[in-house]
Coordinates of C-alpha atoms in Angstrom, one line a residue:
X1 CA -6.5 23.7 6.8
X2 CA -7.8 26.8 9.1
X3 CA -11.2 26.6 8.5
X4 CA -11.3 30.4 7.9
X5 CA -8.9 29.9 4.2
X6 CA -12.8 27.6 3.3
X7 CA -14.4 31.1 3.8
X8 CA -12.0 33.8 2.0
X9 CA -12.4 30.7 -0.7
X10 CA -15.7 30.9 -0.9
X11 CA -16.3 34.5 -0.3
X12 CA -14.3 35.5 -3.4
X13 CA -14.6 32.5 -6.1
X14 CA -17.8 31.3 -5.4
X15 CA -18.8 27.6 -4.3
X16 CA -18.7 25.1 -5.5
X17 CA -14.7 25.4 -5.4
X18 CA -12.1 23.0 -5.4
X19 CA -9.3 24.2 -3.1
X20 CA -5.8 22.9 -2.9
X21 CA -3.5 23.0 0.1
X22 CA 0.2 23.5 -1.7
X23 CA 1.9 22.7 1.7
X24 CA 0.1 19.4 1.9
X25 CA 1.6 18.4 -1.6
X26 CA 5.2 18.9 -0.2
X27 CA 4.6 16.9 2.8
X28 CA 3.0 14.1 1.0
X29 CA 6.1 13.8 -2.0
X30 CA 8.7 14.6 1.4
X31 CA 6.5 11.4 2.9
X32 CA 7.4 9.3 -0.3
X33 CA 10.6 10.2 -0.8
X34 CA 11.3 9.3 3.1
X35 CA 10.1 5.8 2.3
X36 CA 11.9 5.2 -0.3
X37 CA 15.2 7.1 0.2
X38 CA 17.3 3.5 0.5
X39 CA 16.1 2.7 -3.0
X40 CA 17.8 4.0 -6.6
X41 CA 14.1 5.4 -7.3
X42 CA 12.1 8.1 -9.4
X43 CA 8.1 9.1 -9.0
X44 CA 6.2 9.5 -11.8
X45 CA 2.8 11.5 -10.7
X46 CA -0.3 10.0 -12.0
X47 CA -1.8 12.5 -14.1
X48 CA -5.1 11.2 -14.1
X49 CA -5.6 12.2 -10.9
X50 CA -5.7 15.3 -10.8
X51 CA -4.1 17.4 -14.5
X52 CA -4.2 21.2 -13.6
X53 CA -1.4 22.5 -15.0
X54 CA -0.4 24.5 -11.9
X55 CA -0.1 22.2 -9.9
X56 CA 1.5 19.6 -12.2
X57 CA 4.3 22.4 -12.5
X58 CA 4.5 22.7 -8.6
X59 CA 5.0 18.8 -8.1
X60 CA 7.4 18.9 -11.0
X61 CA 9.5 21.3 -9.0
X62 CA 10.3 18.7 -6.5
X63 CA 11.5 16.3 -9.0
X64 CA 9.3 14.2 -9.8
X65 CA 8.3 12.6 -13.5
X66 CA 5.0 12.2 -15.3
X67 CA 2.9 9.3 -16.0
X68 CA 0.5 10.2 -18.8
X69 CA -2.4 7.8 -20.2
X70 CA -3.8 9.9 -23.2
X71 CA -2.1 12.1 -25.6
X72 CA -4.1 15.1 -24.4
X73 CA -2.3 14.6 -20.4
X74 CA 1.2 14.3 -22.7
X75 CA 0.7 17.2 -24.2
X76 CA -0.5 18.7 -20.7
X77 CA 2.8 17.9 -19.2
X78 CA 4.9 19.5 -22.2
X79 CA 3.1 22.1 -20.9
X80 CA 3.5 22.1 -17.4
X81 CA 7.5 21.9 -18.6
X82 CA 7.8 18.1 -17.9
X83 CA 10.6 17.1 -20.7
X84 CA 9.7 13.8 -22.9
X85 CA 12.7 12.6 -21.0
X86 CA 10.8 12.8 -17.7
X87 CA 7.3 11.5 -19.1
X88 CA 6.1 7.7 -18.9
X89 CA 3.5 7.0 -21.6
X90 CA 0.8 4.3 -19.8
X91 CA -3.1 3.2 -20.6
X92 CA -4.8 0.8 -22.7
X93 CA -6.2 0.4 -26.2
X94 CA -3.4 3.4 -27.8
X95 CA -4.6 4.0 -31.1
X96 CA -1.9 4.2 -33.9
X97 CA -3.0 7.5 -34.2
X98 CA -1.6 8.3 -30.4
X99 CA 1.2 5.8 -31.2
X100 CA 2.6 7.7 -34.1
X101 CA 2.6 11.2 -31.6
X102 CA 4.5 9.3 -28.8
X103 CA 7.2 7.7 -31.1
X104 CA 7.9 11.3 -32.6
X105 CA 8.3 12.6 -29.1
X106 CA 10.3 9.8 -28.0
X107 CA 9.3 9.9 -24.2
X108 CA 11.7 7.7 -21.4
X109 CA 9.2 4.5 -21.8
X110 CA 6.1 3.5 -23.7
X111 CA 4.2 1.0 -21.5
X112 CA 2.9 -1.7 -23.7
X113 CA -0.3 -3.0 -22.6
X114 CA -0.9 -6.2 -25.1
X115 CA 1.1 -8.3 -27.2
X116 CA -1.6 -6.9 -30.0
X117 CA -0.3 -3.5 -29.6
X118 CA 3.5 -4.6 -30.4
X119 CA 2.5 -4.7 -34.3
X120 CA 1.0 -1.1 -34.2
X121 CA 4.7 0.1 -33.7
X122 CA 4.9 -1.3 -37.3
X123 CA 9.1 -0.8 -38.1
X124 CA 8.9 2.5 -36.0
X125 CA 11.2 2.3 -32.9
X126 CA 10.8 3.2 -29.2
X127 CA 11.6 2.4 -25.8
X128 CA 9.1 0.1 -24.3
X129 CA 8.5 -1.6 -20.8
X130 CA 6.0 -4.5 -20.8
X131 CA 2.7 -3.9 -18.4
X132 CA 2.7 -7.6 -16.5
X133 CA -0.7 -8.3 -15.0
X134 CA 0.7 -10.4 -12.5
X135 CA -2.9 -12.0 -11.1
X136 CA -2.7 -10.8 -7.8
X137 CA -6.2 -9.7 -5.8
X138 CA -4.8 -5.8 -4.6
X139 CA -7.7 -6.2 -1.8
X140 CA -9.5 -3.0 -3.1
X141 CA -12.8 -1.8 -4.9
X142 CA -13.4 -4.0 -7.6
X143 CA -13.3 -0.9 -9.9
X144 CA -10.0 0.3 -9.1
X145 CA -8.1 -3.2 -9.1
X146 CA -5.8 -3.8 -12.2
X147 CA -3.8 -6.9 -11.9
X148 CA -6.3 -9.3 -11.9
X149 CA -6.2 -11.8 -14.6
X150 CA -10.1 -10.6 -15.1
X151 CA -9.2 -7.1 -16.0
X152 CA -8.5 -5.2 -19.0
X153 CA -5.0 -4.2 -18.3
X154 CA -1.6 -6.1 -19.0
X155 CA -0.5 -9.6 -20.0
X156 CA 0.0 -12.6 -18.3
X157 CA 3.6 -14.0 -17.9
X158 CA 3.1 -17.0 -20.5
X159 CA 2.1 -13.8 -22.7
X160 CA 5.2 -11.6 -21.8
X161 CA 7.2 -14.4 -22.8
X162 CA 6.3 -14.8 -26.4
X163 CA 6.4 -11.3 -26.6
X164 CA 10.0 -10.8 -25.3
X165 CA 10.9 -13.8 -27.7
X166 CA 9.4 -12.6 -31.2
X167 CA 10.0 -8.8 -30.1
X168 CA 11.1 -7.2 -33.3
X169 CA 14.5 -5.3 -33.4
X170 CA 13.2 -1.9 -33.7
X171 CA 11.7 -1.7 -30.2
X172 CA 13.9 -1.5 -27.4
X173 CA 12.6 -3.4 -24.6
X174 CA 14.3 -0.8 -21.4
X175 CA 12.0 -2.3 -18.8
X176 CA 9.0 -4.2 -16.9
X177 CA 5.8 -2.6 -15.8
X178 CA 3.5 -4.1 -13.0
X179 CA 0.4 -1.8 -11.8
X180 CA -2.3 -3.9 -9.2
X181 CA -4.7 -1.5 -8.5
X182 CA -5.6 1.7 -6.7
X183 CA -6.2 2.7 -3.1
X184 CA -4.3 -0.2 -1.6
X185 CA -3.7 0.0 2.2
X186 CA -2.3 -3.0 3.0
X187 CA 1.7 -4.5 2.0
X188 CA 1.4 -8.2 0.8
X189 CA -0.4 -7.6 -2.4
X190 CA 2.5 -5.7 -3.5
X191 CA 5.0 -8.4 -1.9
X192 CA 3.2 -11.1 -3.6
X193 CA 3.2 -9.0 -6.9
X194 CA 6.5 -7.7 -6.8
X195 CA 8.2 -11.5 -6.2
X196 CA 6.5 -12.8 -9.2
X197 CA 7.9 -10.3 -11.6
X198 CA 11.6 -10.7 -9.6
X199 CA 10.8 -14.7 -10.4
X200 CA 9.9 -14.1 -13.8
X201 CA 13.0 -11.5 -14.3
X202 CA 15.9 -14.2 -13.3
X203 CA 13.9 -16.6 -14.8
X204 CA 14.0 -15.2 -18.8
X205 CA 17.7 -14.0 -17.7
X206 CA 16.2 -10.8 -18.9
X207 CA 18.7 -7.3 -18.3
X208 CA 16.5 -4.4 -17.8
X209 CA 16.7 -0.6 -17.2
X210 CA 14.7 -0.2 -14.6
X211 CA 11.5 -1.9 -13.3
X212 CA 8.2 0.3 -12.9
X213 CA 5.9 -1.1 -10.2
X214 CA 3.3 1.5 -10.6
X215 CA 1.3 3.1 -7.5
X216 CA -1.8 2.2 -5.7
X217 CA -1.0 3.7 -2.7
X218 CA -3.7 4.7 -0.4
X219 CA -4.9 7.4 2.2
X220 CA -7.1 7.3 5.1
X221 CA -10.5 8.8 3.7
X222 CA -12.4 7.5 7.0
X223 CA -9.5 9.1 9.2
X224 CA -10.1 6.3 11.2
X225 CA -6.2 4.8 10.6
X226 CA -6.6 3.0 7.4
X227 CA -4.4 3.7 5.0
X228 CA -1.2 2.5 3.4
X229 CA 1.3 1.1 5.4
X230 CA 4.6 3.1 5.0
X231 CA 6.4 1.7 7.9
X232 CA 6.1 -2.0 6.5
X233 CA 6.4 -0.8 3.1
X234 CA 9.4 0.9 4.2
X235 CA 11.0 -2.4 6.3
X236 CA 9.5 -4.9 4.0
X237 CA 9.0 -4.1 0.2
X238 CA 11.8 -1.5 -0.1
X239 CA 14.7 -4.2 1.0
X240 CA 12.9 -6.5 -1.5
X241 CA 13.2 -4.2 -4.3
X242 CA 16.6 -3.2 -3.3
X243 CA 17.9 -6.8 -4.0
X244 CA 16.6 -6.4 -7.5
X245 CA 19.8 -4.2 -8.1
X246 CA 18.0 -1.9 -10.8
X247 CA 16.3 1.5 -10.7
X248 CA 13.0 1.6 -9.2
X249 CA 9.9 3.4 -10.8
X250 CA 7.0 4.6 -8.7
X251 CA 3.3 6.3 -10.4
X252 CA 2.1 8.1 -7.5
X253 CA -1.1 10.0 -8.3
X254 CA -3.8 9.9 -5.2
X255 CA -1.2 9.7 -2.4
X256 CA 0.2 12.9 -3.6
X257 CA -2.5 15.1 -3.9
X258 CA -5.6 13.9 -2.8
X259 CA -5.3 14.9 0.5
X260 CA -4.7 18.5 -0.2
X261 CA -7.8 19.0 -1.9
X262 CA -11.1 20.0 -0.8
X263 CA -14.7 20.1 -3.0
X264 CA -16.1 23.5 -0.9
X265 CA -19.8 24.0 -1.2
X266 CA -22.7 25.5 0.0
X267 CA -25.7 24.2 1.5
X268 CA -28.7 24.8 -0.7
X269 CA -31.6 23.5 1.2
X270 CA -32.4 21.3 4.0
X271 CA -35.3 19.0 3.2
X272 CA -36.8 16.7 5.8
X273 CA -39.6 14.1 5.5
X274 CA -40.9 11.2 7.9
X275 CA -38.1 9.3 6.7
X276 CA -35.4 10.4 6.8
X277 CA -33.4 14.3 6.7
X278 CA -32.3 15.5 3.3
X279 CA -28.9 17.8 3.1
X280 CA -28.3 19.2 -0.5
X281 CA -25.7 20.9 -2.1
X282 CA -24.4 23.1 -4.7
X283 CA -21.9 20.7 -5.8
X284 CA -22.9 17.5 -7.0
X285 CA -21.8 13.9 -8.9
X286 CA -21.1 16.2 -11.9
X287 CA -18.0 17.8 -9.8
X288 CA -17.1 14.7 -7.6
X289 CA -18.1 11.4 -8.9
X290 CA -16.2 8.9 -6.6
X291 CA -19.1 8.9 -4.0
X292 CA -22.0 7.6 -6.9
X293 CA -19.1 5.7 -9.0
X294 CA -16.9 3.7 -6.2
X295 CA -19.2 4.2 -3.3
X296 CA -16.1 5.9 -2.1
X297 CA -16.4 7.5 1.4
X298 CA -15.1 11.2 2.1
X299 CA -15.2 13.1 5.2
X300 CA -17.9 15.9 5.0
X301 CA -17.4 19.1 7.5
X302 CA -20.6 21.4 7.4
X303 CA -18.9 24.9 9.3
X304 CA -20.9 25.8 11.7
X305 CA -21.2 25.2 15.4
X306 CA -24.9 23.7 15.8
X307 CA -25.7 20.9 17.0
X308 CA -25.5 17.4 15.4
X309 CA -28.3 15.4 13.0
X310 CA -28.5 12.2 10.9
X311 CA -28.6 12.6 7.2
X312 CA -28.4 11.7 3.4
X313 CA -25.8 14.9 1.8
X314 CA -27.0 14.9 -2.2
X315 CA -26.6 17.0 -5.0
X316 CA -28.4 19.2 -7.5
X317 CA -27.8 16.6 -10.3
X318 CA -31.7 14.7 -11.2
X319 CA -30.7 11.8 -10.5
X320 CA -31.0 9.5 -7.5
X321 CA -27.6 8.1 -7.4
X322 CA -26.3 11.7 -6.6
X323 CA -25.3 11.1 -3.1
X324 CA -22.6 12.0 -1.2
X325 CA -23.2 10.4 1.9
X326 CA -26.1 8.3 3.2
X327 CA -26.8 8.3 6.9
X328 CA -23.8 10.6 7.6
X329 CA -23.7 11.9 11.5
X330 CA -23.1 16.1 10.6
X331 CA -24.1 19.3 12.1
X332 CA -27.0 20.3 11.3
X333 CA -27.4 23.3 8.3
X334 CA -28.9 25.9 7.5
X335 CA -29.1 27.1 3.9
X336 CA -26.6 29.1 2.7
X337 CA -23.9 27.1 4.9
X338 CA -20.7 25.9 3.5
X339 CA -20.3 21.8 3.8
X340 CA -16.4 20.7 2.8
X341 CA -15.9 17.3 1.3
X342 CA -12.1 16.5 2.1
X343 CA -9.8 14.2 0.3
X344 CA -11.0 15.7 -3.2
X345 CA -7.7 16.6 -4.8
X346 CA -7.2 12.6 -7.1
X347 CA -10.2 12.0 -9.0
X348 CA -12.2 15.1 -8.3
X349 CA -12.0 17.3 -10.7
X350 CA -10.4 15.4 -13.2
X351 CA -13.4 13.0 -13.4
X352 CA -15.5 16.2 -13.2
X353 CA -18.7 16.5 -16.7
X354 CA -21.2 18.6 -17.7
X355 CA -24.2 16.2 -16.6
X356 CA -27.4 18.2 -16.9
X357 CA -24.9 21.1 -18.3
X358 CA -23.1 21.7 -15.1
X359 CA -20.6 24.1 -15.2
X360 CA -17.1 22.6 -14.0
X361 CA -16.5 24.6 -10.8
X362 CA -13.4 26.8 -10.2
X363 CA -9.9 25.3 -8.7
X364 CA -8.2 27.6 -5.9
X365 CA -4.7 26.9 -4.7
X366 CA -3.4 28.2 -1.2
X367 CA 0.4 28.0 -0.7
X368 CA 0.0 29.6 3.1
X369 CA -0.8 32.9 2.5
X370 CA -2.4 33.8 -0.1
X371 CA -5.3 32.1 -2.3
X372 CA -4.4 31.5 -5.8
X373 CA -7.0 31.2 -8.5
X374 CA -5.2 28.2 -11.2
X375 CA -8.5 27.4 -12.9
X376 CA -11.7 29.6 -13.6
X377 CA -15.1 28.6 -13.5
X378 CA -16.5 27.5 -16.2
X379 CA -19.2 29.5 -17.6
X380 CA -22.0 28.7 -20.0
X381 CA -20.6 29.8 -23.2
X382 CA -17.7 28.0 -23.3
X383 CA -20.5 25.2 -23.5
X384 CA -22.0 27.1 -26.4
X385 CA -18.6 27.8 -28.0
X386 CA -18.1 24.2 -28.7
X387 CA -21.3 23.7 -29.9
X388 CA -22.2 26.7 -32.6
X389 CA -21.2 26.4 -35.9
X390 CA -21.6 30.3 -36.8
X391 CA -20.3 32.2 -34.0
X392 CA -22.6 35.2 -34.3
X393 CA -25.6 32.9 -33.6
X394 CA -27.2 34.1 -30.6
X395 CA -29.6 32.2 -27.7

């Protein structure tokens, strides 16, 4: 993005900002769709990554479904004008509570996650696809891998089995689910994932809708290369799935937007001791966790033209993990200049708090002309508004 659209940004919504490059969306769904244009496919976007409802409608425009792991992103996708008919219900521990809302709104596919959760349906009936954690190591961070047989997602195939055998008549078993993790760049964890399920499909003699085989897809945050491989994914895994002679389900959340999205923020002070140099920010973990959570790494642009220092780039959250970067190579700052954190727009905002009452910052979309303001900032009172009981009680 023209590094001018960071200051018009900043100059009329205030920092820190989250900033959204619309044309960046289209090319990353037209990327996805190249790939996998032999296949009888669908995309499903990830809510969790990133749930404004602007841009939810703008990514809905091209197509694609929703994958929603809470009640609260179902209901954001009714919203957003996603019909139940294009919305995939997914997560963990579902409460009977959220079961009971899903059932009424009788979405294409609840994913079940345990055989324990097949008695909360009770007689009720639904569409349901099986989550299979298939075992395999998705060679990412440890905190963002799901198809281990250590994590908390899925069941194993000896599992599946017993399910599919006692499943009661009222659910409607339409297809298989298999999600391995997040931020994958390379192919043959998918390969090795994808022919187990095709082994256990022929091998229960099982005829299904379609088979879901989640995301993970990932992007090149170091912009040194690294990132998913679409040409082998495109010669390799696509014939695979094509053989499997059944629609093919895709939950693409991160490859789809969080490229187009940028944390903007402003350089509050520049503190050096005989240790080390000090960059801090007006943003912080409280707006972009991924650095302090994952030790995730994500380009960090200070606009200016100086010359070049060695530095830790921190927040203004008290606490020690609030880093951005540790012994990043930048140009060196002076207060008041704006430092933009790319690849922000999956798991930025969405995983953004109110640690030491932080105000969530503002989200800005630009479609490549104008700047369009599709969240405001929050403000202190709509703290306080959640908090007071009598609502002419002032502080």
């Amino acid at each position: 993005m023209n590094r001018e659209i960071f200051f018009r940004a900043a100059s009329e919504y205030g920092t820190p900002l989250y900033l959204y490059d619309l044309g960046e969306i289209e090319r990353r769904i037209k990327r996805a769709k190249d790939t996998l244009k032999s296949l009888d496919f669908k995309i499903f976007f990830a809510m969790k990554a990133n749930s404004n409802p602007y841009l939810l409608k703008f990514i809905h425009a091209y197509g694609i479904g929703a994958d929603a792991v809470s009640v609260n992103e179902y209901k954001m996708a009714l919203f957003a004008g996603f019909n139940p008919g294009e919305i995939i219900v997914n997560g963990n521990g579902k409460s009977l509570e959220d079961l009971e809302f899903y059932i009424a709104q009788n979405p294409l596919c609840i994913n079940v996650d345990s055989k324990e959760e097949i008695a909360k349906f009770g007689n009720k009936s639904a569409k349901i696809a099986l989550r299979i954690n298939p075992d395999v190591n998705p060679q990412t961070h440890p905190h963002i891998s799901t198809g281990l047989k250590e994590n908390k997602f899925g069941m194993d195939f000896e599992t599946a089995k017993e399910v599919i055998k006692t499943l009661p008549s009222n659910l409607k078993m339409v297809g298989l689910h298999c999600h391995i993790g997040s931020q994958i760049t390379k192919i043959d964890p998918f390969i090795e994932a994808f022919s187990s399920i095709e082994k256990f499909v022929r091998s229960q003699g099982i005829k299904l809708e379609f088979l879901n085989v989640g995301g993970g897809w990932g992007i090149d945050y170091k912009k040194d290369g690294t990132e998913m491989d679409l040409d082998g994914y495109r010669k390799i895994v696509v014939p695979f799935l094509s053989t499997l002679d059944m629609p093919i389900y895709f939950e693409l959340g991160r490859f789809i937007t969080a490229s187009a999205g940028y944390l903007v923020s402003k350089v509050t002070e520049v503190k050096r001791n005989s240790y080390k140099n000090f960059v801090i920010l007006d943003a912080s973990m409280a707006d972009l966790i991924r650095p302090a959570l994952y030790d995730a790494y994500h380009e960090i642009e200070i606009l200016n033209d100086g010359e070049e220092m060695i530095a830790d780039i921190g927040g203004r959250i008290c606490e020690s993990g609030d880093i951005f970067a540790r012994s990043r190579k930048i140009k060196i700052p002076n207060p008041g200049d704006l430092a933009v954190i790319h690849d922000a727009g999956s798991y930025g905002y969405s995983m953004a708090s109110n640690y030491n009452l932080s105000l969530k910052p503002a989200e800005v979309a630009f479609d490549g002309e104008k700047l369009i303001l599709i969240r405001k900032r929050e403000e202190f009172e709509d703290i306080l508004n959640l908090c007071l009981e009598d609502e002419d009680e002032n502080i």
